[in-house]
Amino acid sequence: MAGPAFRAAAVRVRVPATSANLGPGFDAFGLSLGLYDDVVVRVADSGLHIDIAGEGAATLPRDESHLLVRSLRTAFDLLGGQPRGLEVVCANRIPHGRGLGSSSAAICAGILAARAVTIGGDARLDETALLELATEIEGHPDNVAACLLGGFTLAWTDRSAARAIRMEPADSVVPVVFVPEKPVLTETARGLLPRTVPHVDAAANAGRAALLVEALTRRPELLLPATEDRLHQEYRAPAMRQSVDLVNRLRADGVPAVISGAGPTVLALAEDSAADKVARLAGEGWAANRLAFDMAGASVLPLAPAGGDTPAQ
């Protein structure tokens, strides 16, 4: 059986940062944010060449162990076979180890790029399969769903298959992220979570998660109570005490604030008119950024000239 044919032209993939959990929606809710990594992939005659600029340029591997390359390889296997060579150029803007979905961005960029450079890839790997593959690589669907779909997402697994729906955040809500200097490993943050939680806390989070759907999409005035959490943030405090303290301080001032993903970044969901003021509340030691919601999700931007569908030789 013949293997796949590949486009000769390079493709560019743009993937957004994401914030997961959003307080009560542990491993379920995600937001797509207007901060992006760009990746250009071209099928080459042989070998593997990787260039990295921006975040992680001094620390990320430039071989087959790179997460983006591993994701490319996994997707190519599903698409029918590996190209003889690859050239990969990464322009990274999403901070690493800060709870803003850098690993999910790399995974989604890899599988989208593999599909884009494979002729007929869209038919072989549809949108449902993309989410399932990204979830398989990442281990949970919350960040990858938001990265692929954009907007506000609710993700779950159904008989081990990943599923997600996309919703539109209210126009008046502005995400503000407070990024600390030092990262926290996701494994460290997850390792602090207890195996069981009190029933009353689980019940409280279920109610708040349901309320958050209404608050974030239609009634932002309810965001403060809707973002209350009892399942993960305080348990993770030993690994990110300053982040949890900032969340508590912002919330005491009436600002809906949560730990972004596994932390240590803090996410505030501010009213548009107050977002600039909120961004100034953290003080020293934090890089505060007012962002937009990304509504498009991961996007493939071909760089091919006319005739770019000619198979690579």
Short mmCIF file of N, CA, C and O in Angstrom, two decimals, residues 254-300:
data_model
loop_
_atom_site.label_atom_id
_atom_site.label_comp_id
_atom_site.label_asym_id
_atom_site.label_seq_id
_atom_site.Cartn_x
_atom_site.Cartn_y
_atom_site.Cartn_z
N GLY A 254 -12.94 42.19 44.70
CA GLY A 254 -14.07 42.03 43.80
C GLY A 254 -13.71 41.63 42.39
O GLY A 254 -14.57 41.69 41.50
N VAL A 255 -12.46 41.22 42.15
CA VAL A 255 -12.02 40.83 40.81
C VAL A 255 -12.09 39.31 40.68
O VAL A 255 -11.46 38.58 41.45
N PRO A 256 -12.84 38.77 39.71
CA PRO A 256 -12.86 37.32 39.49
C PRO A 256 -11.48 36.84 39.03
O PRO A 256 -11.05 37.14 37.92
N ALA A 257 -10.78 36.13 39.90
CA ALA A 257 -9.41 35.70 39.60
C ALA A 257 -9.26 34.24 39.97
O ALA A 257 -9.85 33.76 40.94
N VAL A 258 -8.43 33.53 39.18
CA VAL A 258 -8.21 32.10 39.37
C VAL A 258 -6.77 31.77 39.02
O VAL A 258 -6.07 32.57 38.39
N ILE A 259 -6.33 30.60 39.43
CA ILE A 259 -5.07 30.06 38.94
C ILE A 259 -5.28 29.57 37.51
O ILE A 259 -6.25 28.85 37.23
N SER A 260 -4.41 29.96 36.61
CA SER A 260 -4.51 29.53 35.22
C SER A 260 -3.93 28.14 35.06
O SER A 260 -2.73 27.94 35.27
N GLY A 261 -4.77 27.18 34.71
CA GLY A 261 -4.29 25.82 34.54
C GLY A 261 -3.66 25.29 35.81
O GLY A 261 -4.22 25.44 36.91
N ALA A 262 -2.47 24.72 35.68
CA ALA A 262 -1.73 24.22 36.84
C ALA A 262 -0.88 25.30 37.48
O ALA A 262 -0.12 25.03 38.40
N GLY A 263 -1.01 26.55 37.00
CA GLY A 263 -0.26 27.66 37.56
C GLY A 263 1.17 27.71 37.04
O GLY A 263 1.59 26.89 36.23
N PRO A 264 1.89 28.71 37.52
CA PRO A 264 1.56 29.68 38.57
C PRO A 264 0.94 31.00 38.05
O PRO A 264 0.74 31.92 38.84
N THR A 265 0.66 31.10 36.75
CA THR A 265 0.01 32.32 36.25
C THR A 265 -1.37 32.49 36.87
O THR A 265 -2.08 31.52 37.12
N VAL A 266 -1.73 33.75 37.12
CA VAL A 266 -3.05 34.09 37.63
C VAL A 266 -3.84 34.72 36.49
O VAL A 266 -3.33 35.58 35.76
N LEU A 267 -5.09 34.28 36.33
CA LEU A 267 -5.98 34.82 35.32
C LEU A 267 -7.09 35.60 35.99
O LEU A 267 -7.77 35.08 36.89
N ALA A 268 -7.29 36.85 35.56
CA ALA A 268 -8.44 37.64 36.01
C ALA A 268 -9.37 37.84 34.83
O ALA A 268 -8.93 38.08 33.70
N LEU A 269 -10.67 37.73 35.10
CA LEU A 269 -11.69 37.96 34.08
C LEU A 269 -12.36 39.28 34.40
O LEU A 269 -13.32 39.35 35.17
N ALA A 270 -11.82 40.35 33.82
CA ALA A 270 -12.21 41.71 34.19
C ALA A 270 -13.23 42.28 33.23
O ALA A 270 -13.32 41.88 32.06
N GLU A 271 -14.01 43.22 33.73
CA GLU A 271 -14.85 44.03 32.86
C GLU A 271 -13.96 44.90 31.99
O GLU A 271 -12.92 45.40 32.44
N ASP A 272 -14.36 45.12 30.75
CA ASP A 272 -13.55 45.89 29.80
C ASP A 272 -13.14 47.24 30.37
O ASP A 272 -11.99 47.66 30.27
N SER A 273 -14.06 47.93 31.01
CA SER A 273 -13.78 49.27 31.53
C SER A 273 -12.79 49.26 32.68
O SER A 273 -12.16 50.30 32.97
N ALA A 274 -12.60 48.11 33.33
CA ALA A 274 -11.72 48.04 34.50
C ALA A 274 -10.44 47.26 34.24
O ALA A 274 -9.59 47.15 35.13
N ALA A 275 -10.27 46.72 33.03
CA ALA A 275 -9.16 45.80 32.77
C ALA A 275 -7.80 46.44 32.97
O ALA A 275 -6.88 45.83 33.53
N ASP A 276 -7.62 47.68 32.51
CA ASP A 276 -6.32 48.34 32.68
C ASP A 276 -6.00 48.56 34.15
O ASP A 276 -4.85 48.39 34.59
N LYS A 277 -6.99 48.93 34.92
CA LYS A 277 -6.80 49.11 36.36
C LYS A 277 -6.44 47.79 37.02
O LYS A 277 -5.53 47.72 37.86
N VAL A 278 -7.14 46.72 36.65
CA VAL A 278 -6.86 45.40 37.21
C VAL A 278 -5.43 44.98 36.90
O VAL A 278 -4.74 44.41 37.76
N ALA A 279 -4.96 45.27 35.69
CA ALA A 279 -3.60 44.88 35.30
C ALA A 279 -2.53 45.53 36.16
O ALA A 279 -1.40 45.03 36.23
N ARG A 280 -2.87 46.61 36.84
CA ARG A 280 -1.88 47.29 37.68
C ARG A 280 -1.92 46.85 39.14
O ARG A 280 -1.15 47.34 39.96
N LEU A 281 -2.76 45.90 39.48
CA LEU A 281 -2.97 45.54 40.87
C LEU A 281 -1.94 44.57 41.44
O LEU A 281 -1.80 44.47 42.65
N ALA A 282 -1.23 43.84 40.59
CA ALA A 282 -0.37 42.77 41.10
C ALA A 282 0.88 43.29 41.78
O ALA A 282 1.37 42.71 42.75
N GLY A 283 1.47 44.35 41.26
CA GLY A 283 2.71 44.86 41.83
C GLY A 283 3.94 44.21 41.21
O GLY A 283 3.87 43.57 40.15
N GLU A 284 5.08 44.35 41.88
CA GLU A 284 6.34 43.85 41.35
C GLU A 284 6.38 42.32 41.35
O GLU A 284 5.73 41.67 42.15
N GLY A 285 7.19 41.80 40.42
CA GLY A 285 7.36 40.36 40.32
C GLY A 285 6.39 39.67 39.38
O GLY A 285 6.44 38.46 39.22
N TRP A 286 5.50 40.46 38.76
CA TRP A 286 4.51 39.90 37.84
C TRP A 286 4.54 40.65 36.52
O TRP A 286 4.65 41.87 36.51
N ALA A 287 4.45 39.92 35.43
CA ALA A 287 4.27 40.53 34.12
C ALA A 287 2.78 40.49 33.81
O ALA A 287 2.21 39.42 33.56
N ALA A 288 2.12 41.66 33.89
CA ALA A 288 0.67 41.74 33.69
C ALA A 288 0.38 42.06 32.23
O ALA A 288 0.96 42.99 31.66
N ASN A 289 -0.51 41.28 31.62
CA ASN A 289 -0.85 41.47 30.22
C ASN A 289 -2.36 41.42 30.03
O ASN A 289 -3.00 40.42 30.39
N ARG A 290 -2.90 42.49 29.48
CA ARG A 290 -4.29 42.48 29.05
C ARG A 290 -4.34 41.83 27.67
O ARG A 290 -3.69 42.28 26.73
N LEU A 291 -5.09 40.76 27.55
CA LEU A 291 -5.19 40.02 26.30
C LEU A 291 -6.60 40.11 25.74
O LEU A 291 -7.49 40.70 26.35
N ALA A 292 -6.79 39.52 24.58
CA ALA A 292 -8.12 39.33 24.01
C ALA A 292 -8.42 37.84 24.04
O ALA A 292 -7.52 37.01 24.20
N PHE A 293 -9.67 37.48 23.90
CA PHE A 293 -10.02 36.09 23.66
C PHE A 293 -9.68 35.76 22.21
O PHE A 293 -9.95 36.55 21.29
N ASP A 294 -9.07 34.62 22.00
CA ASP A 294 -8.89 34.13 20.64
C ASP A 294 -10.13 33.35 20.25
O ASP A 294 -10.52 32.41 20.94
N MET A 295 -10.76 33.74 19.16
CA MET A 295 -12.01 33.10 18.75
C MET A 295 -11.82 32.10 17.61
O MET A 295 -12.75 31.37 17.27
N ALA A 296 -10.64 32.05 17.02
CA ALA A 296 -10.44 31.19 15.84
C ALA A 296 -9.85 29.83 16.19
O ALA A 296 -10.07 28.86 15.48
N GLY A 297 -9.08 29.76 17.27
CA GLY A 297 -8.38 28.52 17.56
C GLY A 297 -7.18 28.32 16.65
O GLY A 297 -6.76 29.24 15.93
N ALA A 298 -6.62 27.14 16.69
CA ALA A 298 -5.45 26.84 15.88
C ALA A 298 -5.76 26.99 14.40
O ALA A 298 -6.79 26.51 13.92
N SER A 299 -4.87 27.67 13.68
CA SER A 299 -5.12 27.98 12.27
C SER A 299 -3.91 27.60 11.42
O SER A 299 -2.77 27.78 11.84
N VAL A 300 -4.19 27.08 10.25
CA VAL A 300 -3.15 26.72 9.29
C VAL A 300 -3.09 27.78 8.21
O VAL A 300 -4.11 28.09 7.59
#
